[in-house]
Amino acid sequence: MHAPIAYLFNGQTIATADVPLVPMAQLRQGVIELVAGGGHLSAFFAVGAEECFRMHAVVCVPQREQLAVLAADVSGDYPALTPECWPANWFEREIYEQTGIRPTAHRWLKPIRFQPRGRRAAVAAVAAVGDLDFFSMQGAEVHEVAVGPVHAGVIEPGHFRFQCHGETVHHLEISLGYQHRGIERAMAGGPDRRSLHYMQTLAGDSTIGHSGAYCAVMEALGEIQIPRAAETVRAAAAELERMANHIGDLGAMAGDVGFLPTLNYCGRIRGDVLNLTALICGNRFGRGLLSPGGVRFGLDEERRRKLLQGLASVQKDLGSALALMFDTPSVVARLEGTGVLSTDLARRIGLVGPAARACGLLNDVRSQLPYGAYRFDIVPAAAYPSGDCFARAYVRWLELDQSLAFIRRQLAAPGLEDGLLKPCPPPLPDRMVVALTEGFRGEICHVAATDRNGRFAFYKVIDPSFHNWFGLAQALRGQQISDFPLCNKSFNLSYCGHDQ
């Protein structure tokens, strides 16, 4: 029996009572069929009281350019989706950690964040972060290497446990949660004056991506359409954010293979792009630019002129720095064949963003579920099929060219000076909305529902890194342990975005 499913456009609301409520067996089968048919599991989570939880599933269905939504009430264990739907793996570990409801037949129910687990007796105790039994191997010349959570650099904390035979990695287990701040719990009962700040700082390098999704949620719940010019400024800022991070990633990958010219050039050029964002709003990361109802800063002719001049300079310098890197045979040889993920494995894991597109998948919210200015100027997915570190670098280069051209087209639009912010009404009661944006790492998904008073009954955030950490672990299988820094940087996943 097929489960009833509600289909929504990106950023469309639905009455809470209209979300199809089905038996858990039907939800399970519905999600498995949608994903097997080419869908992508964007969100799967549980909310509710201590005795009964409501499971929500959101599946992106590119063929329809819509999101499939359905729910089920669960009070006890249920058959896991993971054995038949791998993208559910991380979600089901989170559900068990948060609620104590066990997805039976799931073989890897370890904590992903080590967060407080509620009052259910079975999971009342909170393990210390990182305190868990790691997978182990036995045999001659088998050894274990532990890295982190404190690393040799000013970077975020995470623990990596390698099972090696000689120099070959047979298994990598990743333990996170060191930066869990409880943002989703803090959002419940909102919105309030802190809500936008939480979204801007959830993952600092994705300020525009996450705050854009939050604004889309608020505008949908308030039933307003923001000015077209505000959508233009938002999209331009999002592409500047993508450019700054892609440039930084390419420079860091050059550094990891010992190619210092591109490393040094990209460090400076990234700063130039951040300064262009600061030219718009006064903050290099875009904080304070977006607000429910539009944007707080416009672009007069002088700012537009300086932005276009800055983009021309960036394009010239970046072209030279990246050509130097990609035209060097020793660099290309180091990137090719390292950290390979097949297209089939990437699809089965549920990768998103450049990591997915580097495996030949066309996953890109801007083209699959277009929103804002992307509805009128769709950016095609830039893909490359080899699935290795070279592909992950090359896709970033392609996207940099796309972003430069897109921003120039947006800056040619009229009326970007003022009138870019409308009052945003309070959220309507008893409504649910799903909003997706394409951050520089991939799909950002925000799911929110209001209670009868128009306050957030729950607010769920899925950062793209949530989908991709398992992909990094798979990319290391069969590699030399010395390949880890390069593979890790080629994914460049967010610890705080995952941990929240």
Coordinates of C-alpha atoms in Angstrom, one line a residue:
M1 CA 0.0 0.0 0.0
H2 CA 1.5 3.4 -1.0
A3 CA 1.7 6.1 1.6
P4 CA -0.1 9.4 1.0
I5 CA 2.4 12.1 0.4
A6 CA 2.2 15.9 0.4
Y7 CA 4.4 17.6 -2.3
L8 CA 5.6 21.1 -1.6
F9 CA 7.7 23.6 -3.5
N10 CA 10.8 25.0 -1.9
G11 CA 9.7 27.5 0.8
Q12 CA 6.0 26.6 0.6
T13 CA 4.0 26.2 3.8
I14 CA 1.4 23.5 4.7
A15 CA -1.1 23.4 7.5
T16 CA 0.3 21.0 10.2
A17 CA -3.0 19.1 10.1
D18 CA -2.5 18.5 6.3
V19 CA 0.9 16.8 6.7
P20 CA 0.1 13.1 5.8
L21 CA 0.1 11.1 9.0
V22 CA 0.7 7.4 8.2
P23 CA 1.7 4.2 10.0
M24 CA 5.5 4.0 10.4
A25 CA 5.7 1.0 8.0
Q26 CA 4.1 3.2 5.3
L27 CA 6.5 6.1 6.0
R28 CA 9.4 3.7 5.8
Q29 CA 8.3 2.2 2.5
G30 CA 7.5 5.6 1.1
V31 CA 10.9 7.0 1.8
I32 CA 12.7 4.0 0.5
E33 CA 10.7 4.1 -2.8
L34 CA 11.2 7.8 -3.2
V35 CA 15.0 7.6 -2.7
A36 CA 15.3 4.5 -4.9
G37 CA 13.4 6.5 -7.6
G38 CA 16.1 9.2 -7.6
G39 CA 15.0 11.3 -4.6
H40 CA 17.3 12.6 -1.9
L41 CA 16.6 12.3 1.8
S42 CA 16.8 15.9 3.0
A43 CA 15.5 15.4 6.5
F44 CA 14.4 12.6 8.8
F45 CA 13.9 13.4 12.5
A46 CA 11.6 12.9 15.5
V47 CA 9.9 15.5 17.7
G48 CA 7.5 15.2 20.5
A49 CA 6.9 14.1 24.1
E50 CA 8.6 11.4 26.1
E51 CA 6.1 8.7 25.4
C52 CA 5.2 9.3 21.7
F53 CA 7.3 10.9 19.0
R54 CA 6.3 12.1 15.6
M55 CA 8.7 11.2 12.8
H56 CA 9.0 13.6 9.9
A57 CA 10.6 12.8 6.6
V58 CA 11.4 15.2 3.8
V59 CA 12.6 13.9 0.4
C60 CA 13.8 16.1 -2.4
V61 CA 12.2 14.8 -5.7
P62 CA 14.1 16.5 -8.5
Q63 CA 11.9 15.1 -11.2
R64 CA 9.0 17.2 -9.8
E65 CA 11.1 20.1 -8.5
Q66 CA 9.3 19.5 -5.2
L67 CA 9.7 18.2 -1.7
A68 CA 7.8 15.1 -0.5
V69 CA 6.7 15.4 3.1
L70 CA 5.1 12.8 5.4
A71 CA 5.0 11.9 9.1
A72 CA 4.3 9.0 11.4
D73 CA 3.7 8.6 15.2
V74 CA 6.1 6.2 17.0
S75 CA 6.1 5.2 20.6
G76 CA 8.5 2.2 20.4
D77 CA 11.1 0.6 18.3
Y78 CA 10.6 0.4 14.5
P79 CA 12.3 -1.3 11.6
A80 CA 15.3 0.7 10.5
L81 CA 15.4 2.4 7.1
T82 CA 19.2 2.3 6.8
P83 CA 19.6 -1.3 5.6
E84 CA 17.6 -0.4 2.5
C85 CA 18.2 3.4 2.4
W86 CA 21.8 4.3 3.3
P87 CA 21.1 8.1 3.5
A88 CA 19.0 7.4 6.6
N89 CA 22.1 6.1 8.5
W90 CA 23.2 9.4 10.2
F91 CA 19.5 10.5 10.7
E92 CA 18.6 7.3 12.6
R93 CA 21.7 7.5 14.8
E94 CA 20.6 11.0 15.7
I95 CA 17.0 9.9 16.4
Y96 CA 18.1 7.1 18.7
E97 CA 20.5 9.4 20.5
Q98 CA 17.8 12.1 21.0
T99 CA 14.8 9.9 21.8
G100 CA 15.9 6.4 22.7
I101 CA 13.6 5.0 20.0
R102 CA 15.6 2.2 18.4
P103 CA 15.7 1.6 14.7
T104 CA 16.0 -2.2 14.8
A105 CA 18.5 -3.8 12.4
H106 CA 20.6 -0.6 12.4
R107 CA 24.1 -1.9 13.2
W108 CA 25.9 1.3 14.2
L109 CA 23.8 3.2 16.7
K110 CA 26.6 5.3 18.2
P111 CA 26.1 8.9 19.3
I112 CA 26.8 11.5 16.7
R113 CA 26.8 14.6 19.0
F114 CA 26.9 13.2 22.6
Q115 CA 24.0 15.6 23.4
P116 CA 21.6 15.3 26.4
R117 CA 19.3 12.5 25.6
G118 CA 16.0 13.4 27.3
R119 CA 14.4 11.6 30.2
R120 CA 13.7 8.2 28.7
A121 CA 15.1 5.7 31.1
A122 CA 16.9 3.7 28.5
V123 CA 19.0 6.7 27.4
A124 CA 19.1 8.9 30.5
A125 CA 22.8 8.9 30.9
V126 CA 24.9 11.2 28.8
A127 CA 28.2 9.8 27.7
A128 CA 31.3 12.1 27.7
V129 CA 32.0 13.5 24.3
G130 CA 34.1 11.0 22.3
D131 CA 33.6 8.2 24.9
L132 CA 32.6 5.2 22.7
D133 CA 33.8 1.9 21.5
F134 CA 35.5 2.2 18.2
F135 CA 35.7 -0.4 15.5
S136 CA 38.9 -2.4 15.7
M137 CA 40.9 -4.8 13.6
Q138 CA 43.2 -7.7 14.6
G139 CA 46.2 -9.2 12.8
A140 CA 49.8 -8.9 12.0
E141 CA 51.0 -5.4 11.1
V142 CA 47.5 -4.0 11.9
H143 CA 47.7 -0.8 14.0
E144 CA 45.4 2.0 15.0
V145 CA 46.0 5.7 14.6
A146 CA 44.1 8.3 16.6
V147 CA 43.9 11.9 15.4
G148 CA 42.3 14.8 17.3
P149 CA 40.1 16.2 18.7
V150 CA 42.9 18.7 19.2
H151 CA 44.6 19.3 15.9
A152 CA 47.9 20.9 14.8
G153 CA 46.3 24.1 13.7
V154 CA 43.6 26.7 14.4
I155 CA 40.8 24.4 13.3
E156 CA 37.7 22.9 14.7
P157 CA 37.7 19.8 17.0
G158 CA 36.9 16.3 15.7
H159 CA 38.3 12.8 16.3
F160 CA 39.4 10.5 13.6
R161 CA 40.3 6.8 14.3
F162 CA 42.1 4.9 11.5
Q163 CA 42.4 1.1 11.3
C164 CA 45.5 0.5 9.2
H165 CA 47.5 -2.4 7.8
G166 CA 50.9 -1.0 7.2
E167 CA 50.2 2.4 5.6
T168 CA 46.9 1.4 4.1
V169 CA 43.7 2.6 5.7
H170 CA 41.0 -0.1 5.9
H171 CA 38.5 1.8 8.0
L172 CA 38.1 5.4 9.2
E173 CA 35.7 6.2 12.0
I174 CA 34.8 9.8 12.7
S175 CA 33.6 11.0 16.1
L176 CA 32.1 14.5 16.4
G177 CA 30.0 16.5 18.9
Y178 CA 32.7 18.6 20.5
Q179 CA 31.0 21.8 19.4
H180 CA 27.3 21.0 20.2
R181 CA 25.6 24.1 21.4
G182 CA 22.0 23.2 21.4
I183 CA 20.8 25.6 18.7
E184 CA 17.7 23.7 17.7
R185 CA 16.5 23.6 21.3
A186 CA 17.2 27.3 21.7
M187 CA 15.1 28.0 18.5
A188 CA 12.0 26.2 20.0
G189 CA 9.6 28.8 21.3
G190 CA 10.9 31.5 19.0
P191 CA 11.2 33.4 16.9
D192 CA 12.8 36.1 19.0
R193 CA 15.6 38.6 18.7
R194 CA 18.3 35.8 19.1
S195 CA 16.9 33.6 16.3
L196 CA 18.6 35.3 13.4
H197 CA 21.9 35.5 15.3
Y198 CA 21.8 31.8 15.9
M199 CA 21.4 31.1 12.2
Q200 CA 24.2 33.5 11.2
T201 CA 26.6 31.8 13.6
L202 CA 25.5 28.2 13.3
A203 CA 28.4 27.7 10.8
G204 CA 30.3 31.0 10.5
D205 CA 31.6 30.3 6.9
S206 CA 28.0 29.7 5.8
T207 CA 26.3 32.8 7.3
I208 CA 24.5 33.7 4.1
G209 CA 23.4 30.1 3.4
H210 CA 21.9 29.4 6.8
S211 CA 20.4 32.9 7.4
G212 CA 18.9 32.7 3.9
A213 CA 17.1 29.5 4.7
Y214 CA 15.9 31.0 8.0
C215 CA 14.6 34.1 6.3
A216 CA 12.8 31.9 3.7
V217 CA 11.1 30.1 6.6
M218 CA 10.0 33.3 8.3
E219 CA 8.7 34.8 5.1
A220 CA 6.8 31.7 4.2
L221 CA 5.2 31.5 7.7
G222 CA 4.4 35.3 7.4
E223 CA 3.0 34.9 3.9
I224 CA 5.0 37.7 2.3
Q225 CA 6.9 38.0 -0.9
I226 CA 10.1 40.0 -0.6
P227 CA 11.2 42.6 -3.2
R228 CA 12.7 41.2 -6.3
A229 CA 15.8 43.4 -5.8
A230 CA 16.3 42.0 -2.3
E231 CA 16.4 38.5 -3.9
T232 CA 19.1 39.8 -6.2
V233 CA 21.3 41.1 -3.4
R234 CA 20.8 37.9 -1.4
A235 CA 21.9 35.7 -4.4
A236 CA 24.9 37.9 -5.1
A237 CA 26.0 37.6 -1.5
A238 CA 25.5 33.9 -1.5
E239 CA 27.7 33.6 -4.6
L240 CA 30.4 35.8 -3.0
E241 CA 30.3 33.4 0.0
R242 CA 30.7 30.4 -2.3
M243 CA 33.6 32.1 -4.1
A244 CA 35.4 33.0 -0.9
N245 CA 35.2 29.5 0.5
H246 CA 36.0 27.7 -2.8
I247 CA 39.1 29.9 -3.2
G248 CA 40.2 29.1 0.3
D249 CA 39.6 25.4 -0.2
L250 CA 41.6 25.3 -3.5
G251 CA 44.5 27.1 -1.8
A252 CA 44.4 24.7 1.1
M253 CA 44.4 21.7 -1.2
A254 CA 47.4 23.2 -3.0
G255 CA 49.1 23.5 0.4
D256 CA 48.4 19.9 1.2
V257 CA 50.2 18.8 -1.9
G258 CA 53.1 21.1 -1.2
F259 CA 52.4 23.6 -4.0
L260 CA 52.9 26.9 -2.2
P261 CA 52.4 29.5 -4.9
T262 CA 48.7 28.8 -5.3
L263 CA 48.3 28.4 -1.5
N264 CA 49.7 31.9 -1.0
Y265 CA 47.8 33.5 -3.9
C266 CA 44.5 32.0 -2.8
G267 CA 44.9 33.2 0.7
R268 CA 45.1 36.8 -0.5
I269 CA 42.4 36.5 -3.1
R270 CA 40.0 34.9 -0.6
G271 CA 40.5 38.1 1.5
D272 CA 39.7 40.2 -1.5
V273 CA 36.3 38.4 -2.0
L274 CA 35.5 38.7 1.7
N275 CA 36.2 42.4 1.4
L276 CA 33.6 42.6 -1.4
T277 CA 31.0 41.2 1.0
A278 CA 32.1 43.8 3.5
L279 CA 31.6 46.5 0.9
I280 CA 27.9 45.5 0.7
C281 CA 27.1 45.3 4.4
G282 CA 30.2 46.1 6.5
N283 CA 30.9 42.5 7.6
R284 CA 33.2 40.2 5.7
F285 CA 31.0 37.2 6.4
G286 CA 27.7 38.9 5.6
R287 CA 26.4 39.1 9.1
G288 CA 23.6 41.7 9.4
L289 CA 22.9 41.7 5.6
L290 CA 19.9 39.4 5.5
S291 CA 16.7 39.9 7.5
P292 CA 13.2 38.4 7.3
G293 CA 11.5 40.6 4.7
G294 CA 14.6 41.3 2.5
V295 CA 18.0 42.8 3.1
R296 CA 19.2 45.7 5.2
F297 CA 21.7 47.1 2.7
G298 CA 21.2 48.2 -0.9
L299 CA 23.7 48.7 -3.8
D300 CA 24.0 52.2 -5.1
E301 CA 25.9 52.9 -8.3
E302 CA 29.1 53.6 -6.5
R303 CA 29.0 50.3 -4.7
R304 CA 28.1 48.4 -7.8
R305 CA 31.0 50.0 -9.7
K306 CA 33.5 49.0 -6.9
L307 CA 32.0 45.4 -6.8
L308 CA 32.5 45.0 -10.5
Q309 CA 36.0 46.4 -10.4
G310 CA 36.8 44.0 -7.5
L311 CA 35.4 41.0 -9.4
A312 CA 37.4 41.8 -12.4
S313 CA 40.6 41.9 -10.3
V314 CA 39.7 38.7 -8.6
Q315 CA 39.0 36.9 -11.9
K316 CA 42.3 38.0 -13.3
D317 CA 44.4 37.0 -10.3
L318 CA 42.4 33.8 -9.6
G319 CA 42.7 32.6 -13.2
S320 CA 46.5 32.9 -13.0
A321 CA 46.7 31.2 -9.6
L322 CA 44.5 28.2 -10.5
A323 CA 46.1 27.8 -14.0
L324 CA 49.4 27.6 -12.3
M325 CA 48.1 24.8 -10.1
F326 CA 46.2 22.8 -12.7
D327 CA 48.9 23.1 -15.3
T328 CA 51.5 21.5 -13.0
P329 CA 51.7 17.8 -13.7
S330 CA 53.0 16.8 -10.3
V331 CA 50.0 18.6 -8.6
V332 CA 47.5 16.9 -11.0
A333 CA 49.2 13.5 -10.5
R334 CA 48.8 13.9 -6.7
L335 CA 45.1 14.8 -7.0
E336 CA 44.1 12.2 -9.5
G337 CA 43.1 8.8 -8.1
T338 CA 43.2 9.9 -4.5
G339 CA 40.1 9.5 -2.3
V340 CA 37.9 8.1 -5.0
L341 CA 34.1 7.7 -4.6
S342 CA 32.1 6.1 -7.3
T343 CA 29.0 7.7 -8.7
D344 CA 26.9 4.8 -7.4
L345 CA 28.4 4.9 -3.9
A346 CA 27.9 8.7 -3.7
R347 CA 24.3 8.3 -4.7
R348 CA 23.7 5.5 -2.2
I349 CA 25.3 7.5 0.7
G350 CA 23.3 10.6 -0.2
L351 CA 26.2 13.0 -0.8
V352 CA 25.4 16.7 -1.5
G353 CA 27.2 19.7 -2.9
P354 CA 30.5 19.7 -4.7
A355 CA 31.4 16.3 -3.2
A356 CA 28.4 14.8 -5.0
R357 CA 28.9 16.8 -8.2
A358 CA 32.5 15.6 -8.3
C359 CA 31.1 12.1 -8.5
G360 CA 29.0 13.0 -11.5
L361 CA 25.7 13.7 -9.6
L362 CA 23.7 16.8 -10.5
N363 CA 22.6 17.6 -7.0
D364 CA 22.2 21.4 -6.7
V365 CA 19.3 23.1 -5.0
R366 CA 19.8 26.2 -7.3
S367 CA 18.7 24.2 -10.3
Q368 CA 16.6 21.3 -8.8
L369 CA 14.5 23.4 -6.4
P370 CA 15.2 27.0 -7.5
Y371 CA 14.5 29.8 -5.1
G372 CA 14.8 33.6 -4.9
A373 CA 16.8 35.0 -7.8
Y374 CA 17.7 31.5 -9.0
R375 CA 14.1 31.1 -10.2
F376 CA 14.9 33.6 -13.0
D377 CA 18.6 32.9 -13.5
I378 CA 19.1 29.2 -12.9
V379 CA 22.7 28.1 -12.3
P380 CA 23.3 24.6 -13.9
A381 CA 25.1 22.0 -11.8
A382 CA 28.8 21.8 -12.5
A383 CA 29.8 18.2 -12.4
Y384 CA 32.8 15.9 -13.1
P385 CA 32.6 12.1 -12.9
S386 CA 35.9 10.9 -11.5
G387 CA 35.0 11.2 -7.8
D388 CA 38.6 11.9 -6.7
C389 CA 40.4 14.9 -5.1
F390 CA 41.0 16.3 -8.6
A391 CA 37.3 16.2 -9.4
R392 CA 36.5 18.0 -6.1
A393 CA 39.0 20.7 -6.9
Y394 CA 37.9 21.0 -10.5
V395 CA 34.2 21.3 -9.7
R396 CA 35.1 24.2 -7.4
W397 CA 37.0 25.9 -10.2
L398 CA 34.0 25.5 -12.5
E399 CA 31.7 26.9 -9.9
L400 CA 33.9 29.9 -9.4
D401 CA 33.5 30.8 -13.1
Q402 CA 29.8 30.3 -12.8
S403 CA 29.6 32.5 -9.7
L404 CA 31.5 35.3 -11.3
A405 CA 29.2 35.4 -14.3
F406 CA 26.1 35.1 -12.1
I407 CA 27.0 38.0 -9.9
R408 CA 27.8 40.2 -12.9
R409 CA 24.3 39.5 -14.3
Q410 CA 22.6 40.2 -11.0
L411 CA 24.5 43.5 -10.6
A412 CA 23.0 44.7 -13.9
A413 CA 19.5 44.6 -12.5
P414 CA 17.8 48.0 -11.8
G415 CA 16.5 49.3 -8.5
L416 CA 19.1 47.8 -6.1
E417 CA 19.5 51.0 -4.1
D418 CA 16.6 51.1 -1.6
G419 CA 13.2 49.6 -0.7
L420 CA 14.7 46.2 -0.2
L421 CA 13.2 45.4 3.2
K422 CA 9.5 44.8 4.0
P423 CA 8.0 44.3 7.4
C424 CA 7.7 40.5 8.1
P425 CA 4.5 39.6 9.9
P426 CA 4.6 37.1 12.8
P427 CA 4.4 33.4 11.8
L428 CA 1.0 32.0 11.2
P429 CA -0.1 29.3 13.8
D430 CA -0.2 25.6 13.1
R431 CA 1.9 25.7 9.9
M432 CA 5.0 23.8 8.7
V433 CA 7.5 24.8 6.1
V434 CA 10.7 23.4 4.5
A435 CA 13.3 25.8 3.0
L436 CA 16.4 24.7 1.2
T437 CA 19.3 26.8 0.0
E438 CA 22.6 25.7 -1.7
G439 CA 25.5 26.6 0.5
F440 CA 29.0 26.3 -0.7
R441 CA 29.2 22.8 0.8
G442 CA 25.8 21.8 -0.6
E443 CA 22.2 21.5 0.4
I444 CA 21.1 23.4 3.6
C445 CA 17.7 22.3 4.9
H446 CA 15.6 24.1 7.5
V447 CA 12.3 22.6 8.6
A448 CA 10.1 24.5 11.1
A449 CA 6.6 24.2 12.5
T450 CA 4.5 26.6 14.6
D451 CA 2.2 25.9 17.4
R452 CA -1.3 27.3 17.9
N453 CA 0.3 30.6 19.1
G454 CA 2.5 31.0 16.1
R455 CA 5.7 30.1 18.1
F456 CA 8.2 27.5 16.8
A457 CA 7.0 24.0 18.0
F458 CA 10.3 22.8 16.5
Y459 CA 13.1 24.0 14.3
K460 CA 15.3 21.5 12.5
V461 CA 18.5 22.3 10.7
I462 CA 20.4 19.9 8.5
D463 CA 23.8 21.3 7.4
P464 CA 25.4 19.7 4.3
S465 CA 28.2 18.3 6.4
F466 CA 25.6 16.0 8.1
H467 CA 25.2 14.2 4.8
N468 CA 28.9 14.1 3.8
W469 CA 31.0 13.0 6.8
F470 CA 30.3 9.4 6.0
G471 CA 31.4 10.0 2.5
L472 CA 34.8 11.2 3.7
A473 CA 35.2 8.0 5.7
Q474 CA 34.4 5.9 2.6
A475 CA 36.9 7.9 0.5
L476 CA 39.8 6.9 2.8
R477 CA 39.3 3.2 2.4
G478 CA 42.2 1.7 0.6
Q479 CA 44.2 5.0 0.7
Q480 CA 47.5 5.7 2.4
I481 CA 47.1 7.3 5.7
S482 CA 49.2 10.2 4.4
D483 CA 46.4 10.9 2.0
F484 CA 44.0 11.9 4.8
P485 CA 44.9 15.7 5.0
L486 CA 44.3 16.1 1.3
C487 CA 41.1 14.1 1.3
N488 CA 39.8 15.9 4.3
K489 CA 40.4 19.3 2.8
S490 CA 38.9 18.2 -0.5
F491 CA 35.6 17.7 1.4
N492 CA 36.2 20.6 3.8
L493 CA 33.2 19.7 6.1
S494 CA 32.0 21.7 9.0
Y495 CA 32.3 20.5 12.5
C496 CA 30.1 23.2 14.1
G497 CA 27.6 23.0 11.3
H498 CA 27.2 19.2 12.0
D499 CA 27.3 19.6 15.8
Q500 CA 25.0 22.7 16.1

